[in-house]
Amino acid sequence: MLYSEKVMDHFMHPRNVGVIENADGVGEVGNAKCGDIMKIYLKIENDIIVDVKFETFGCGSAIASSSMATEMIKGKPLSQALELTNKAVAEALDGLPAHKMHCSVLAEEAIRKAVQNYYDRHGIAYDPAAFAFDEHEHEEGEQA
Ligand code: FES
């Protein structure tokens, strides 16, 4: 079986799908190679992610990754959301095939972008280097 039961479950029954009107932070990323797009909406109170929703126009692994990633950051502090790696998302899904690891990278990046967007909107200072995706090492990410 190429995909774990968890991947299939989160693909067939994705959690937290949708839009948050008046979200505090929104992050959108795409993968130029496959053309898939992921958008994450965050509702933040006192540095805690009180709600999160996503819209993913993409493959099953991208949908499962967004679903799992949103579950992993819901109710958590922003600092924890920023530490979420695509590898942790893939592990929580009981693994992704190697050529599908890049799909989980979208989830990591979309969350980071949404947090950055929240900081920007609220004039909260941060180290831009911490958000430089290209310098970030991804587990088997961004490969052809
Ligand atoms: Fe593009 Fe999965 S194939 S995100």
PDB file of N, CA, C and O in Angstrom, residues 16-48:
ATOM      1  N   ASN A  16     -10.547  20.695   9.414  1.00  0.00           N
ATOM      2  CA  ASN A  16     -10.268  22.140   9.355  1.00  0.00           C
ATOM      3  C   ASN A  16     -10.241  22.720   7.941  1.00  0.00           C
ATOM      4  O   ASN A  16      -9.470  23.625   7.647  1.00  0.00           O
ATOM      5  N   VAL A  17     -11.077  22.171   7.062  1.00  0.00           N
ATOM      6  CA  VAL A  17     -11.157  22.743   5.718  1.00  0.00           C
ATOM      7  C   VAL A  17     -12.012  23.997   5.756  1.00  0.00           C
ATOM      8  O   VAL A  17     -13.031  24.018   6.442  1.00  0.00           O
ATOM      9  N   GLY A  18     -11.601  25.007   5.038  1.00  0.00           N
ATOM     10  CA  GLY A  18     -12.433  26.197   4.920  1.00  0.00           C
ATOM     11  C   GLY A  18     -11.656  27.486   5.047  1.00  0.00           C
ATOM     12  O   GLY A  18     -10.442  27.513   4.901  1.00  0.00           O
ATOM     13  N   VAL A  19     -12.403  28.533   5.321  1.00  0.00           N
ATOM     14  CA  VAL A  19     -11.852  29.885   5.348  1.00  0.00           C
ATOM     15  C   VAL A  19     -12.189  30.481   6.710  1.00  0.00           C
ATOM     16  O   VAL A  19     -13.245  30.193   7.248  1.00  0.00           O
ATOM     17  N   ILE A  20     -11.290  31.272   7.272  1.00  0.00           N
ATOM     18  CA  ILE A  20     -11.647  32.054   8.463  1.00  0.00           C
ATOM     19  C   ILE A  20     -11.802  33.492   7.996  1.00  0.00           C
ATOM     20  O   ILE A  20     -10.834  34.107   7.532  1.00  0.00           O
ATOM     21  N   GLU A  21     -13.030  33.982   8.051  1.00  0.00           N
ATOM     22  CA  GLU A  21     -13.259  35.381   7.722  1.00  0.00           C
ATOM     23  C   GLU A  21     -12.541  36.192   8.798  1.00  0.00           C
ATOM     24  O   GLU A  21     -12.472  35.769   9.930  1.00  0.00           O
ATOM     25  N   ASN A  22     -12.037  37.336   8.445  1.00  0.00           N
ATOM     26  CA  ASN A  22     -11.229  38.181   9.344  1.00  0.00           C
ATOM     27  C   ASN A  22     -10.181  37.400  10.144  1.00  0.00           C
ATOM     28  O   ASN A  22     -10.068  37.534  11.351  1.00  0.00           O
ATOM     29  N   ALA A  23      -9.446  36.553   9.428  1.00  0.00           N
ATOM     30  CA  ALA A  23      -8.329  35.828  10.046  1.00  0.00           C
ATOM     31  C   ALA A  23      -7.258  36.819  10.476  1.00  0.00           C
ATOM     32  O   ALA A  23      -7.157  37.915   9.931  1.00  0.00           O
ATOM     33  N   ASP A  24      -6.452  36.421  11.449  1.00  0.00           N
ATOM     34  CA  ASP A  24      -5.363  37.293  11.916  1.00  0.00           C
ATOM     35  C   ASP A  24      -4.104  37.119  11.084  1.00  0.00           C
ATOM     36  O   ASP A  24      -3.239  37.986  11.049  1.00  0.00           O
ATOM     37  N   GLY A  25      -3.996  35.974  10.429  1.00  0.00           N
ATOM     38  CA  GLY A  25      -2.847  35.733   9.565  1.00  0.00           C
ATOM     39  C   GLY A  25      -3.235  34.760   8.469  1.00  0.00           C
ATOM     40  O   GLY A  25      -3.950  33.789   8.726  1.00  0.00           O
ATOM     41  N   VAL A  26      -2.780  35.051   7.236  1.00  0.00           N
ATOM     42  CA  VAL A  26      -3.078  34.173   6.109  1.00  0.00           C
ATOM     43  C   VAL A  26      -1.779  33.893   5.374  1.00  0.00           C
ATOM     44  O   VAL A  26      -0.978  34.802   5.151  1.00  0.00           O
ATOM     45  N   GLY A  27      -1.560  32.649   5.026  1.00  0.00           N
ATOM     46  CA  GLY A  27      -0.349  32.288   4.292  1.00  0.00           C
ATOM     47  C   GLY A  27      -0.699  31.424   3.105  1.00  0.00           C
ATOM     48  O   GLY A  27      -1.439  30.454   3.228  1.00  0.00           O
ATOM     49  N   GLU A  28      -0.169  31.817   1.944  1.00  0.00           N
ATOM     50  CA  GLU A  28      -0.431  31.024   0.746  1.00  0.00           C
ATOM     51  C   GLU A  28       0.892  30.651   0.099  1.00  0.00           C
ATOM     52  O   GLU A  28       1.773  31.497  -0.057  1.00  0.00           O
ATOM     53  N   VAL A  29       1.023  29.389  -0.238  1.00  0.00           N
ATOM     54  CA  VAL A  29       2.230  28.940  -0.929  1.00  0.00           C
ATOM     55  C   VAL A  29       1.831  28.020  -2.069  1.00  0.00           C
ATOM     56  O   VAL A  29       0.737  27.459  -2.082  1.00  0.00           O
ATOM     57  N   GLY A  30       2.750  27.888  -3.007  1.00  0.00           N
ATOM     58  CA  GLY A  30       2.508  26.983  -4.121  1.00  0.00           C
ATOM     59  C   GLY A  30       3.790  26.261  -4.479  1.00  0.00           C
ATOM     60  O   GLY A  30       4.877  26.694  -4.112  1.00  0.00           O
ATOM     61  N   ASN A  31       3.636  25.152  -5.129  1.00  0.00           N
ATOM     62  CA  ASN A  31       4.799  24.435  -5.630  1.00  0.00           C
ATOM     63  C   ASN A  31       4.814  24.623  -7.143  1.00  0.00           C
ATOM     64  O   ASN A  31       3.871  24.230  -7.838  1.00  0.00           O
ATOM     65  N   ALA A  32       5.859  25.261  -7.636  1.00  0.00           N
ATOM     66  CA  ALA A  32       5.916  25.619  -9.050  1.00  0.00           C
ATOM     67  C   ALA A  32       5.898  24.387  -9.949  1.00  0.00           C
ATOM     68  O   ALA A  32       5.365  24.424 -11.056  1.00  0.00           O
ATOM     69  N   LYS A  33       6.452  23.293  -9.464  1.00  0.00           N
ATOM     70  CA  LYS A  33       6.554  22.089 -10.314  1.00  0.00           C
ATOM     71  C   LYS A  33       5.206  21.410 -10.530  1.00  0.00           C
ATOM     72  O   LYS A  33       4.844  21.096 -11.657  1.00  0.00           O
ATOM     73  N   CYS A  34       4.469  21.189  -9.438  1.00  0.00           N
ATOM     74  CA  CYS A  34       3.205  20.458  -9.600  1.00  0.00           C
ATOM     75  C   CYS A  34       2.017  21.408  -9.730  1.00  0.00           C
ATOM     76  O   CYS A  34       0.937  20.990 -10.119  1.00  0.00           O
ATOM     77  N   GLY A  35       2.231  22.689  -9.376  1.00  0.00           N
ATOM     78  CA  GLY A  35       1.155  23.668  -9.505  1.00  0.00           C
ATOM     79  C   GLY A  35       0.164  23.664  -8.363  1.00  0.00           C
ATOM     80  O   GLY A  35      -0.846  24.357  -8.403  1.00  0.00           O
ATOM     81  N   ASP A  36       0.436  22.871  -7.326  1.00  0.00           N
ATOM     82  CA  ASP A  36      -0.496  22.798  -6.204  1.00  0.00           C
ATOM     83  C   ASP A  36      -0.371  24.036  -5.307  1.00  0.00           C
ATOM     84  O   ASP A  36       0.710  24.598  -5.168  1.00  0.00           O
ATOM     85  N   ILE A  37      -1.496  24.425  -4.711  1.00  0.00           N
ATOM     86  CA  ILE A  37      -1.546  25.635  -3.899  1.00  0.00           C
ATOM     87  C   ILE A  37      -2.186  25.332  -2.550  1.00  0.00           C
ATOM     88  O   ILE A  37      -3.163  24.582  -2.491  1.00  0.00           O
ATOM     89  N   MET A  38      -1.631  25.917  -1.498  1.00  0.00           N
ATOM     90  CA  MET A  38      -2.190  25.727  -0.152  1.00  0.00           C
ATOM     91  C   MET A  38      -2.312  27.073   0.544  1.00  0.00           C
ATOM     92  O   MET A  38      -1.410  27.908   0.457  1.00  0.00           O
ATOM     93  N   LYS A  39      -3.438  27.265   1.200  1.00  0.00           N
ATOM     94  CA  LYS A  39      -3.680  28.518   1.906  1.00  0.00           C
ATOM     95  C   LYS A  39      -4.108  28.192   3.340  1.00  0.00           C
ATOM     96  O   LYS A  39      -4.990  27.357   3.540  1.00  0.00           O
ATOM     97  N   ILE A  40      -3.459  28.844   4.292  1.00  0.00           N
ATOM     98  CA  ILE A  40      -3.739  28.607   5.718  1.00  0.00           C
ATOM     99  C   ILE A  40      -4.246  29.900   6.356  1.00  0.00           C
ATOM    100  O   ILE A  40      -3.678  30.976   6.120  1.00  0.00           O
ATOM    101  N   TYR A  41      -5.295  29.776   7.142  1.00  0.00           N
ATOM    102  CA  TYR A  41      -5.875  30.916   7.869  1.00  0.00           C
ATOM    103  C   TYR A  41      -5.706  30.683   9.364  1.00  0.00           C
ATOM    104  O   TYR A  41      -6.029  29.599   9.853  1.00  0.00           O
ATOM    105  N   LEU A  42      -5.232  31.693  10.074  1.00  0.00           N
ATOM    106  CA  LEU A  42      -5.044  31.568  11.522  1.00  0.00           C
ATOM    107  C   LEU A  42      -5.864  32.598  12.273  1.00  0.00           C
ATOM    108  O   LEU A  42      -5.928  33.766  11.865  1.00  0.00           O
ATOM    109  N   LYS A  43      -6.463  32.162  13.365  1.00  0.00           N
ATOM    110  CA  LYS A  43      -7.107  33.063  14.317  1.00  0.00           C
ATOM    111  C   LYS A  43      -6.238  32.992  15.570  1.00  0.00           C
ATOM    112  O   LYS A  43      -6.002  31.897  16.104  1.00  0.00           O
ATOM    113  N   ILE A  44      -5.729  34.138  16.012  1.00  0.00           N
ATOM    114  CA  ILE A  44      -4.733  34.137  17.085  1.00  0.00           C
ATOM    115  C   ILE A  44      -5.188  35.016  18.246  1.00  0.00           C
ATOM    116  O   ILE A  44      -5.636  36.153  18.047  1.00  0.00           O
ATOM    117  N   GLU A  45      -5.081  34.464  19.422  1.00  0.00           N
ATOM    118  CA  GLU A  45      -5.374  35.227  20.645  1.00  0.00           C
ATOM    119  C   GLU A  45      -4.256  34.988  21.641  1.00  0.00           C
ATOM    120  O   GLU A  45      -3.978  33.834  21.976  1.00  0.00           O
ATOM    121  N   ASN A  46      -3.646  36.059  22.122  1.00  0.00           N
ATOM    122  CA  ASN A  46      -2.550  35.951  23.101  1.00  0.00           C
ATOM    123  C   ASN A  46      -1.489  34.941  22.674  1.00  0.00           C
ATOM    124  O   ASN A  46      -1.080  34.088  23.476  1.00  0.00           O
ATOM    125  N   ASP A  47      -1.108  35.027  21.402  1.00  0.00           N
ATOM    126  CA  ASP A  47      -0.057  34.151  20.877  1.00  0.00           C
ATOM    127  C   ASP A  47      -0.452  32.679  20.782  1.00  0.00           C
ATOM    128  O   ASP A  47       0.393  31.820  20.565  1.00  0.00           O
ATOM    129  N   ILE A  48      -1.741  32.415  20.937  1.00  0.00           N
ATOM    130  CA  ILE A  48      -2.211  31.028  20.800  1.00  0.00           C
ATOM    131  C   ILE A  48      -3.065  30.934  19.536  1.00  0.00           C
ATOM    132  O   ILE A  48      -3.876  31.823  19.251  1.00  0.00           O
TER     133      ILE A  48
END
